[in-house]
Coordinates of C-alpha atoms in Angstrom, one line a residue:
Chain A
M4 CA 29.6 6.8 11.5
D5 CA 29.0 10.3 12.7
L6 CA 28.3 12.9 10.1
K7 CA 29.9 15.6 12.2
D8 CA 33.2 13.7 11.9
L9 CA 33.0 14.2 8.2
Y10 CA 31.5 17.7 7.9
R11 CA 33.5 19.4 10.6
D12 CA 33.1 23.1 11.0
V13 CA 36.4 23.7 9.4
I14 CA 35.3 21.7 6.3
V15 CA 31.9 23.4 6.1
D16 CA 33.6 26.8 6.4
H17 CA 36.3 26.1 3.7
N18 CA 33.6 24.7 1.4
R19 CA 31.4 27.8 1.8
H20 CA 34.4 30.2 1.6
P21 CA 37.2 28.5 -0.2
R22 CA 40.6 30.2 0.3
N23 CA 42.9 31.0 -2.6
F24 CA 40.1 30.3 -5.0
G25 CA 40.6 31.4 -8.6
K26 CA 43.1 31.5 -11.4
L27 CA 46.7 32.3 -10.7
E28 CA 48.1 34.5 -13.4
P29 CA 50.8 34.1 -14.4
A30 CA 51.4 30.6 -13.0
D31 CA 54.6 28.7 -13.3
V32 CA 52.8 25.4 -13.3
H33 CA 49.3 24.1 -13.2
A34 CA 47.4 20.8 -13.6
D35 CA 43.8 19.6 -14.0
G36 CA 42.4 17.0 -11.8
H37 CA 39.2 15.1 -12.5
N38 CA 37.2 12.6 -10.5
P39 CA 35.0 10.9 -13.1
L40 CA 32.8 9.2 -10.4
C41 CA 31.3 12.4 -9.1
G42 CA 32.3 14.9 -11.8
D43 CA 34.7 16.9 -9.6
R44 CA 37.1 19.1 -11.6
L45 CA 39.9 21.1 -10.1
T46 CA 42.8 23.1 -11.5
V47 CA 45.7 23.8 -9.2
Y48 CA 48.1 26.6 -10.0
A49 CA 51.5 27.2 -8.4
N50 CA 54.4 29.6 -8.6
L51 CA 57.8 28.4 -7.6
K52 CA 61.0 30.1 -6.5
G53 CA 63.7 27.4 -6.5
E54 CA 62.3 24.6 -4.4
H55 CA 59.8 26.8 -2.7
I56 CA 56.1 27.2 -3.5
T57 CA 55.6 30.9 -3.3
D58 CA 52.0 31.0 -4.3
V59 CA 49.2 28.5 -5.0
K60 CA 45.6 28.8 -6.0
F61 CA 42.8 26.5 -7.2
E62 CA 39.6 26.7 -9.1
G63 CA 36.9 24.3 -10.2
T64 CA 33.8 22.6 -8.9
G65 CA 33.3 19.7 -6.5
C66 CA 31.7 18.4 -3.4
A67 CA 32.2 19.9 0.0
I68 CA 35.0 17.5 0.8
S69 CA 37.0 18.1 -2.4
V70 CA 36.6 21.9 -2.3
A71 CA 37.4 22.2 1.4
S72 CA 40.4 19.8 1.0
A73 CA 41.7 21.9 -1.9
S74 CA 41.2 25.1 0.1
L75 CA 43.1 23.7 3.1
L76 CA 45.8 22.4 0.8
T77 CA 46.5 25.9 -0.6
E78 CA 46.9 27.3 3.0
A79 CA 49.1 24.4 4.0
V80 CA 51.6 24.3 1.2
K81 CA 52.3 28.0 0.6
G82 CA 55.9 28.7 1.5
K83 CA 56.8 25.0 1.7
T84 CA 59.5 23.2 -0.4
R85 CA 58.6 20.5 -2.8
S86 CA 60.0 17.8 -0.5
E87 CA 58.0 19.2 2.4
V88 CA 54.9 19.1 0.3
K89 CA 55.6 15.5 -0.5
E90 CA 56.0 14.6 3.1
L91 CA 52.8 16.5 3.9
F92 CA 50.9 14.6 1.2
D93 CA 52.2 11.3 2.7
D94 CA 50.8 12.4 6.0
V95 CA 47.5 13.4 4.6
H96 CA 47.2 10.2 2.7
A97 CA 47.9 8.2 5.8
L98 CA 45.3 10.3 7.7
L99 CA 42.7 9.7 5.0
T100 CA 43.2 5.9 4.7
Q101 CA 44.6 4.4 7.9
H102 CA 42.8 4.1 11.2
D103 CA 46.1 3.7 13.1
A104 CA 47.9 6.5 11.3
S105 CA 50.6 7.8 13.5
V106 CA 50.6 11.3 12.1
D107 CA 51.7 14.2 14.3
P108 CA 48.7 16.5 14.5
A109 CA 50.9 19.5 15.0
R110 CA 52.4 18.9 11.6
L111 CA 49.0 18.7 10.0
G112 CA 47.5 21.7 11.5
K113 CA 44.0 22.4 10.0
L114 CA 44.4 19.5 7.7
A115 CA 43.7 17.2 10.6
A116 CA 40.0 18.2 10.1
L117 CA 40.0 15.7 7.2
S118 CA 40.5 12.7 9.5
G119 CA 36.8 11.9 9.5
V120 CA 37.0 11.1 5.8
R121 CA 38.5 7.7 6.6
E122 CA 35.2 6.6 8.0
F123 CA 33.6 7.2 4.5
P124 CA 35.8 5.2 2.1
A125 CA 33.7 6.4 -0.9
R126 CA 34.9 9.9 -0.1
V127 CA 38.7 9.4 0.1
K128 CA 39.1 10.2 -3.5
C129 CA 37.3 13.5 -3.0
A130 CA 39.8 14.6 -0.4
S131 CA 42.9 13.4 -2.2
L132 CA 42.1 14.8 -5.7
C133 CA 43.6 18.2 -5.0
W134 CA 46.8 16.6 -3.7
H135 CA 47.2 14.4 -6.8
T136 CA 46.6 17.4 -8.9
L137 CA 49.2 19.5 -7.1
N138 CA 51.7 16.7 -7.5
A139 CA 51.0 16.6 -11.2
A140 CA 51.5 20.4 -11.4
L141 CA 54.7 20.2 -9.6
E142 CA 55.9 17.5 -11.9
R143 CA 54.7 19.8 -14.7
A144 CA 52.6 17.0 -16.0
A145 CA 50.9 17.8 -19.2
E146 CA 48.3 15.1 -19.0
P147 CA 45.2 15.7 -16.8
V148 CA 45.3 13.3 -13.7
T149 CA 42.3 11.3 -12.6
T150 CA 41.5 9.4 -9.5
E151 CA 40.7 6.3 -11.5
Chain B
M472 CA 1.5 22.4 4.9
N473 CA 1.7 18.6 5.3
A474 CA 1.3 17.3 1.8
A475 CA 1.2 13.8 3.1
V476 CA -2.1 14.6 4.7
T477 CA -3.6 16.8 2.0
A478 CA -2.5 14.9 -1.1
P479 CA -5.2 12.6 -2.5
R480 CA -4.9 9.0 -1.3
S481 CA -3.6 6.4 -3.7
A482 CA -6.3 5.5 -6.2
T483 CA -4.4 2.4 -7.2
T484 CA -5.1 -0.6 -5.0
L485 CA -1.7 -2.2 -4.4
D486 CA -1.1 -3.9 -1.1
V487 CA 2.3 -2.4 -0.7
A488 CA 2.7 -3.7 2.9
A489 CA 2.2 -7.3 1.7
I490 CA 4.5 -6.6 -1.3
R491 CA 7.2 -5.3 1.0
R492 CA 7.1 -8.5 3.1
D493 CA 8.2 -10.3 0.0
F494 CA 11.5 -8.3 -0.2
P495 CA 13.7 -9.5 2.7
I496 CA 16.4 -6.8 2.0
L497 CA 14.0 -3.9 2.7
H498 CA 13.7 -4.9 6.4
Q499 CA 16.9 -3.7 7.8
A500 CA 18.4 -0.7 9.4
V501 CA 21.2 1.2 7.7
N502 CA 23.2 3.5 9.9
G503 CA 20.6 3.0 12.6
K504 CA 17.6 4.0 10.5
P505 CA 15.1 1.9 8.6
L506 CA 16.4 1.5 5.1
V507 CA 14.7 3.6 2.4
Y508 CA 15.8 2.2 -0.9
L509 CA 15.4 4.7 -3.7
D510 CA 18.1 3.6 -6.1
N511 CA 15.9 1.3 -8.2
A512 CA 17.0 2.7 -11.5
A513 CA 20.6 1.5 -10.7
S514 CA 19.3 -1.9 -9.6
S515 CA 16.1 -3.2 -8.1
Q516 CA 15.8 -5.6 -5.2
R517 CA 14.7 -9.2 -5.4
P518 CA 11.6 -10.8 -3.9
K519 CA 11.9 -14.0 -1.9
S520 CA 10.4 -16.0 -4.7
V521 CA 13.4 -15.1 -7.0
I522 CA 16.0 -15.8 -4.4
E523 CA 14.3 -19.2 -3.5
A524 CA 14.0 -20.2 -7.2
I525 CA 17.7 -19.7 -7.7
S526 CA 18.5 -21.7 -4.5
R527 CA 16.1 -24.4 -5.4
Y528 CA 17.6 -24.7 -8.9
Y529 CA 21.1 -25.1 -7.4
E530 CA 19.9 -27.4 -4.6
H531 CA 17.9 -29.7 -6.8
D532 CA 18.1 -29.3 -10.6
H533 CA 21.5 -28.0 -11.6
A534 CA 23.4 -29.6 -14.5
N535 CA 24.6 -28.2 -17.8
V536 CA 21.9 -27.5 -20.4
H537 CA 21.4 -29.0 -23.9
R538 CA 24.0 -31.7 -23.3
G539 CA 23.3 -34.5 -21.0
V540 CA 20.8 -37.4 -21.4
H541 CA 20.6 -37.6 -17.6
T542 CA 17.7 -36.3 -15.6
L543 CA 19.3 -33.2 -14.0
S544 CA 20.5 -32.0 -17.4
Q545 CA 17.0 -32.4 -18.8
R546 CA 15.5 -30.5 -15.8
A547 CA 18.0 -27.7 -16.2
T548 CA 17.3 -27.5 -19.9
D549 CA 13.5 -27.5 -19.3
A550 CA 13.8 -24.7 -16.8
Y551 CA 16.2 -22.7 -18.9
E552 CA 14.1 -23.0 -22.1
G553 CA 10.9 -22.6 -20.0
A554 CA 12.3 -19.2 -18.9
R555 CA 12.7 -18.2 -22.5
E556 CA 9.1 -18.9 -23.1
T557 CA 8.1 -16.9 -20.1
I558 CA 10.1 -13.9 -21.4
R559 CA 8.6 -14.3 -24.9
R560 CA 5.1 -14.1 -23.5
F561 CA 6.0 -11.2 -21.2
I562 CA 7.2 -9.0 -24.1
N563 CA 4.8 -10.6 -26.7
A564 CA 7.5 -11.7 -29.1
R565 CA 6.3 -14.1 -31.8
D566 CA 8.8 -16.8 -31.2
T567 CA 11.2 -18.0 -28.5
K568 CA 13.9 -18.0 -31.3
E569 CA 13.7 -14.2 -31.0
I570 CA 14.8 -14.3 -27.3
V571 CA 18.5 -14.3 -26.9
F572 CA 20.0 -14.5 -23.4
V573 CA 22.9 -12.1 -22.8
R574 CA 24.6 -10.6 -19.7
G575 CA 22.5 -7.5 -19.8
T576 CA 21.4 -4.5 -21.8
T577 CA 25.0 -3.5 -22.5
E578 CA 25.9 -6.8 -24.0
A579 CA 22.7 -6.8 -26.0
V580 CA 23.5 -3.5 -27.6
N581 CA 27.1 -4.6 -28.3
L582 CA 25.8 -7.8 -29.9
V583 CA 23.7 -5.8 -32.3
A584 CA 26.5 -3.4 -33.0
Q585 CA 29.0 -6.2 -33.8
S586 CA 26.8 -8.8 -35.4
F587 CA 24.0 -6.7 -37.1
A588 CA 25.7 -3.4 -37.9
R589 CA 29.4 -4.2 -38.4
P590 CA 29.1 -6.7 -41.2
R591 CA 26.6 -4.7 -43.3
F592 CA 27.2 -1.0 -42.6
Q593 CA 29.5 0.9 -44.9
P594 CA 31.8 3.9 -44.1
G595 CA 29.6 7.0 -43.9
D596 CA 26.5 5.0 -42.9
E597 CA 24.8 6.8 -40.0
I598 CA 23.6 5.6 -36.7
L599 CA 21.1 7.8 -35.0
I600 CA 20.9 8.0 -31.2
S601 CA 19.6 10.7 -28.8
A602 CA 21.3 13.0 -26.4
L603 CA 19.8 11.3 -23.4
E604 CA 21.3 7.8 -24.0
H605 CA 23.0 5.8 -21.3
H606 CA 26.7 5.2 -22.1
A607 CA 25.7 1.6 -23.0
N608 CA 23.8 3.0 -26.0
I609 CA 26.7 5.4 -27.0
V610 CA 30.0 3.6 -26.6
P611 CA 29.2 0.5 -28.7
W612 CA 28.4 2.7 -31.6
Q613 CA 31.6 4.7 -31.1
L614 CA 33.5 1.5 -31.2
L615 CA 31.7 0.7 -34.5
R616 CA 32.6 4.1 -35.8
E617 CA 36.3 3.3 -35.1
Q618 CA 36.0 -0.1 -36.7
I619 CA 34.1 0.7 -39.9
G620 CA 33.9 4.5 -40.2
A621 CA 30.2 4.7 -39.5
V622 CA 28.9 8.1 -38.5
L623 CA 27.2 8.7 -35.1
K624 CA 24.4 11.4 -35.2
V625 CA 22.8 12.6 -32.1
I626 CA 19.2 13.9 -31.8
P627 CA 19.2 16.8 -29.3
I628 CA 17.0 17.1 -26.2
N629 CA 15.2 20.1 -24.9
E630 CA 15.3 21.8 -21.4
Q631 CA 12.6 19.4 -20.2
G632 CA 14.7 16.4 -21.1
E633 CA 12.5 15.4 -24.1
V634 CA 14.0 14.0 -27.3
D635 CA 13.5 16.6 -30.1
F636 CA 11.1 15.0 -32.6
I637 CA 11.4 17.8 -35.1
E638 CA 15.2 17.6 -35.2
F639 CA 14.9 13.8 -35.4
Q640 CA 12.9 14.2 -38.6
K641 CA 15.6 16.4 -40.0
L642 CA 18.4 14.1 -39.0
I643 CA 17.0 10.9 -40.4
G644 CA 18.0 10.5 -44.0
P645 CA 19.2 8.3 -46.8
R646 CA 22.4 7.3 -45.0
T647 CA 20.6 6.4 -41.7
R648 CA 21.0 2.7 -41.2
L649 CA 19.8 2.4 -37.6
L650 CA 17.9 4.3 -34.9
A651 CA 19.1 3.3 -31.4
L652 CA 16.9 5.0 -28.7
A653 CA 16.3 4.8 -25.0
H654 CA 12.7 3.8 -24.2
V655 CA 13.1 5.6 -20.8
S656 CA 15.9 7.8 -19.7
N657 CA 17.8 6.5 -16.7
A658 CA 19.2 9.9 -15.7
L659 CA 16.0 11.9 -16.1
G660 CA 13.1 9.5 -16.2
T661 CA 11.8 10.8 -19.5
I662 CA 9.5 8.3 -21.2
V663 CA 10.4 8.6 -24.9
P664 CA 7.3 8.4 -27.2
V665 CA 9.1 5.8 -29.2
E666 CA 6.1 4.8 -31.2
K667 CA 6.1 8.0 -33.3
F668 CA 9.9 7.7 -33.8
I669 CA 9.5 4.2 -34.9
K670 CA 6.8 5.2 -37.3
V671 CA 9.1 7.7 -39.0
A672 CA 12.0 5.3 -39.0
R673 CA 9.7 2.7 -40.7
Q674 CA 8.9 5.2 -43.5
H675 CA 12.6 5.5 -44.1
G676 CA 13.2 1.8 -43.9
V677 CA 15.4 2.3 -40.9
P678 CA 15.6 -0.5 -38.3
V679 CA 15.1 0.5 -34.7
L680 CA 16.8 -0.7 -31.5
L681 CA 15.3 0.2 -28.2
D682 CA 17.3 0.3 -24.9
G683 CA 14.5 -0.9 -22.6
A684 CA 16.5 -1.2 -19.4
Q685 CA 14.6 1.5 -17.6
A686 CA 11.2 0.9 -19.3
I687 CA 10.6 -2.8 -18.8
P688 CA 10.5 -2.8 -15.0
H689 CA 7.9 -0.1 -14.9
T690 CA 5.5 -0.4 -17.9
P691 CA 4.0 -3.1 -20.1
V692 CA 6.2 -3.8 -23.1
D693 CA 4.8 -5.4 -26.3
V694 CA 7.5 -5.6 -28.9
Q695 CA 5.1 -6.4 -31.7
A696 CA 2.9 -3.4 -30.9
L697 CA 6.0 -1.2 -30.7
G698 CA 7.2 -2.5 -34.0
C699 CA 10.9 -2.2 -33.0
D700 CA 13.5 -4.5 -34.5
F701 CA 15.6 -5.0 -31.4
Y702 CA 14.7 -4.6 -27.7
C703 CA 17.4 -4.8 -25.0
F704 CA 16.9 -5.2 -21.3
S705 CA 18.5 -6.3 -18.1
S706 CA 17.2 -8.7 -15.5
H707 CA 18.6 -6.9 -12.4
K708 CA 16.5 -3.8 -12.9
M709 CA 13.3 -5.9 -12.9
L710 CA 13.7 -8.0 -9.7
G711 CA 15.9 -10.7 -11.4
P712 CA 19.6 -11.7 -10.9
T713 CA 22.5 -9.6 -12.1
G714 CA 24.6 -10.8 -15.1
M715 CA 21.4 -11.6 -17.0
G716 CA 19.7 -9.8 -19.8
V717 CA 17.7 -10.3 -23.0
L718 CA 18.2 -9.3 -26.6
Y719 CA 14.9 -9.5 -28.5
G720 CA 15.4 -9.3 -32.2
K721 CA 13.1 -9.9 -35.1
R722 CA 13.7 -13.4 -36.3
E723 CA 14.5 -12.5 -39.9
L724 CA 17.2 -10.1 -38.7
L725 CA 18.7 -12.5 -36.2
E726 CA 18.7 -15.3 -38.8
A727 CA 20.8 -13.1 -41.2
M728 CA 23.3 -12.1 -38.5
P729 CA 26.5 -14.1 -38.0
P730 CA 27.4 -15.4 -34.5
W731 CA 29.4 -12.9 -32.5
Q732 CA 31.1 -15.3 -30.1
G733 CA 32.2 -18.8 -30.9
G734 CA 32.3 -21.8 -28.6
G735 CA 30.2 -24.6 -27.3
D736 CA 26.4 -24.7 -27.4
M737 CA 26.4 -22.3 -30.4
I738 CA 27.3 -25.0 -32.9
L739 CA 25.7 -28.1 -34.5
S740 CA 28.9 -29.7 -35.6
V741 CA 32.6 -28.8 -35.5
S742 CA 35.5 -30.1 -37.5
F743 CA 38.7 -28.4 -38.2
E744 CA 37.6 -27.8 -41.8
K745 CA 34.1 -26.6 -41.1
T746 CA 31.7 -25.7 -38.3
T747 CA 28.0 -25.6 -38.7
F748 CA 26.3 -23.1 -36.4
N749 CA 23.4 -23.8 -34.2
Q750 CA 19.9 -22.4 -34.9
L751 CA 18.4 -19.4 -33.2
P752 CA 18.6 -18.4 -30.5
W753 CA 21.5 -20.7 -29.4
K754 CA 23.6 -19.4 -32.3
F755 CA 24.2 -16.3 -30.1
E756 CA 24.7 -18.2 -26.8
A757 CA 28.2 -19.5 -26.9
G758 CA 29.4 -21.3 -23.8
T759 CA 27.5 -22.5 -20.7
P760 CA 24.8 -19.8 -20.2
H761 CA 23.6 -18.2 -16.9
I762 CA 21.0 -20.9 -16.3
A763 CA 20.1 -19.8 -12.8
G764 CA 19.9 -16.2 -14.2
A765 CA 17.3 -17.2 -16.7
I766 CA 15.3 -19.1 -14.1
G767 CA 15.6 -16.2 -11.7
L768 CA 14.4 -13.7 -14.4
A769 CA 11.5 -15.9 -15.3
T770 CA 10.5 -16.1 -11.6
A771 CA 10.8 -12.3 -11.4
I772 CA 8.5 -11.9 -14.4
D773 CA 6.0 -14.3 -12.7
Y774 CA 6.1 -12.0 -9.7
L775 CA 5.6 -8.8 -11.8
E776 CA 2.7 -10.4 -13.7
K777 CA 1.0 -11.5 -10.5
I778 CA 0.8 -7.9 -9.5
G779 CA 0.2 -6.7 -13.1
M780 CA 2.4 -4.3 -15.1
D781 CA -0.5 -1.9 -15.6
R782 CA -1.1 -1.6 -11.9
I783 CA 2.6 -1.2 -11.2
A784 CA 2.8 1.6 -13.8
A785 CA -0.2 3.3 -12.3
Y786 CA 1.0 3.1 -8.7
E787 CA 4.5 4.2 -9.6
H788 CA 3.1 7.2 -11.5
E789 CA 1.2 8.2 -8.3
L790 CA 4.4 7.9 -6.3
L791 CA 6.2 10.0 -8.9
E792 CA 3.6 12.7 -8.7
Y793 CA 3.8 12.7 -4.9
A794 CA 7.6 12.8 -4.9
T795 CA 7.6 15.6 -7.5
E796 CA 5.2 17.7 -5.4
R797 CA 7.0 17.0 -2.1
L798 CA 10.5 17.6 -3.5
S799 CA 9.4 20.8 -5.2
Q800 CA 8.6 22.2 -1.7
V801 CA 12.2 21.7 -0.5
P802 CA 13.8 25.2 -0.6
G803 CA 16.6 25.4 -3.2
L804 CA 15.7 22.1 -4.9
R805 CA 15.6 22.0 -8.6
I806 CA 14.3 19.0 -10.5
V807 CA 16.4 18.2 -13.6
G808 CA 14.2 16.5 -16.3
T809 CA 10.6 17.8 -16.3
A810 CA 9.1 16.0 -19.3
P811 CA 5.3 15.6 -18.8
D812 CA 5.6 11.9 -19.4
K813 CA 8.1 10.3 -16.9
A814 CA 8.9 7.1 -15.2
A815 CA 9.3 7.2 -11.4
V816 CA 12.7 8.9 -11.5
V817 CA 13.5 12.3 -10.0
S818 CA 16.9 13.8 -10.7
F819 CA 17.6 16.9 -8.7
M820 CA 20.0 19.6 -7.6
L821 CA 20.1 21.3 -4.2
D822 CA 21.3 24.8 -4.3
G823 CA 24.9 25.2 -3.2
I824 CA 25.2 21.5 -2.1
H825 CA 27.0 19.0 -4.3
P826 CA 25.1 15.8 -5.1
H827 CA 27.9 13.7 -3.6
D828 CA 27.4 15.4 -0.3
I829 CA 23.7 14.9 -0.5
G830 CA 24.3 11.2 -1.1
T831 CA 26.6 10.8 1.9
I832 CA 24.3 12.7 4.3
L833 CA 21.2 10.8 3.1
D834 CA 23.0 7.5 3.6
T835 CA 23.5 8.4 7.3
E836 CA 19.7 8.8 7.4
G837 CA 19.2 5.4 5.9
V838 CA 18.1 6.8 2.6
A839 CA 19.8 5.2 -0.5
I840 CA 19.9 7.3 -3.6
R841 CA 22.3 7.6 -6.6
T842 CA 24.5 10.6 -7.1
G843 CA 26.7 11.2 -10.0
H844 CA 26.4 11.3 -13.8
H845 CA 24.3 8.1 -14.0
C846 CA 26.4 6.8 -16.9
A847 CA 24.9 9.6 -19.0
M848 CA 27.6 12.2 -19.1
P849 CA 26.3 13.9 -22.2
V850 CA 23.0 14.6 -20.4
M851 CA 25.0 16.3 -17.6
E852 CA 26.9 18.2 -20.2
F853 CA 23.6 19.4 -21.7
F854 CA 22.3 20.8 -18.4
K855 CA 25.8 22.2 -17.6
I856 CA 26.0 20.3 -14.3
P857 CA 28.6 17.8 -13.1
A858 CA 26.1 15.4 -11.5
T859 CA 22.7 15.1 -10.0
A860 CA 21.1 13.4 -7.1
R861 CA 18.6 10.8 -8.3
A862 CA 15.7 9.2 -6.4
S863 CA 14.2 6.3 -8.4
M864 CA 11.2 4.5 -7.1
S865 CA 9.7 1.0 -7.5
F866 CA 6.3 -0.3 -6.6
Y867 CA 7.5 -1.4 -3.2
N868 CA 8.3 2.1 -2.2
T869 CA 5.8 4.2 -0.2
R870 CA 4.8 7.8 0.3
E871 CA 6.2 7.5 3.8
E872 CA 9.6 6.8 2.3
I873 CA 9.3 9.9 0.1
D874 CA 8.6 11.8 3.3
R875 CA 11.8 10.3 4.8
L876 CA 13.7 11.4 1.7
V877 CA 12.3 15.0 2.1
A878 CA 13.2 15.0 5.8
A879 CA 16.7 13.8 5.1
L880 CA 17.1 16.6 2.5
E881 CA 16.0 19.1 5.0
H882 CA 18.7 17.6 7.3
T883 CA 21.2 17.9 4.5
R884 CA 20.5 21.6 4.2
Q885 CA 21.0 22.1 7.9
V886 CA 24.4 20.3 7.9
L887 CA 25.8 22.1 4.9
G888 CA 23.4 25.0 4.3

């Protein structure tokens, strides 16, 4: 277990300087995500044009992994369609949980920096919270989602 | 600069090296580093004597209790009831009938809520708790609120993490039917001066339940001197097995309470028309109990008494002072919970670094602490923080281990700072 695999430079950077951080006003959809285990709380906002996500932002508090993951998410999904986001989430989920995940690194881009998380099972929920929250926003879910 | 050198040496004579040899689990490497176990408020470790007592029981003496005429059943019964006497003596209860075996503190509180409070409290009756309670001393009362319309009132805490005695005196009143209070806060380490709360409760004729889960491993407890009506604690925080705990209750109160679970062992006779319940304490112990758990807990108490609870408290206090001083020197570190009277628990925040990240990085250094809300989310809410990192010490911890903690925190700052 190497700490540097978890806290890669990209992760540390996105934690220190989260991208697309703040409230999106007005936002077409938003959802709250909560990880009761560590107290992480995120809100993900998105604007949509047809099937395309035209803008996405997030705010909240969390550990380095959850903040960096959310920041990376906003960069990765902007401009993508709902179905592309779903595919990307599947890839990220595989990356976070499977050692033999056959995910094309080119498709993941910077998100590949999250691969170290799978060595730290207790932290998988931190990295996936923002994705579940975005999903809920896209489904216009009224209820807050949780990782439990 | 090096506080380890300049700090006064331990005034308490505790042979910690010898004590540590009694705890097999401490002698291992975690992530390539010698384990530093500082998560004792979540659960302590067990000495060899406890592990061996449980093994010996299963290897030689196990049978069901209170049932058989055969030798093993008699041995198991003697050991189980002998454990009850050990516990009675340890907390200075008057009678073994006042010692009810349960699964843990949580079950003890629930038992009181369901068997003491529920049948006799009326809608609008008030239960008084404090803002630093563990969820185990909040949620059972909320369930009761749903069930019978009782009212839950909360005594506030101050910035140091002390329960506000002035506010308490304003809150207690003619509708107050129970004061349920932590003896020691698990999240902050505050030792609540329960004696003066109990005195006021007495004047109002209000019975008092103490959640002693965090107190009993670290300080002598005398339920008669305290004058509480119920005292709840868990075995696994005081060197004993998990799934085991004790409800102490004053005999006259327990006598008047109906059983809360029905089944075997809690009855004298059963017919389809009428069942006669067993006497105390078995009235509250339906089903085959955790026999090995009781034996393990009694063995843990033997171990604690051999060292002496006064000496344990004194040594741990010195460790707390050392840890507080050393941690205060870590740049950006803020201790949450600064009551003058504390058990050996230090909850803290590190500027700009989430407690969860601290926990992960410390683990790679072999240092085990707890991070999160410590099952005390209202406490986190009060301090407007999502979580803390918490180092909680036991008498088998050393100053060198505190130094390892501090070094690992410096490392954390380098990784994420």
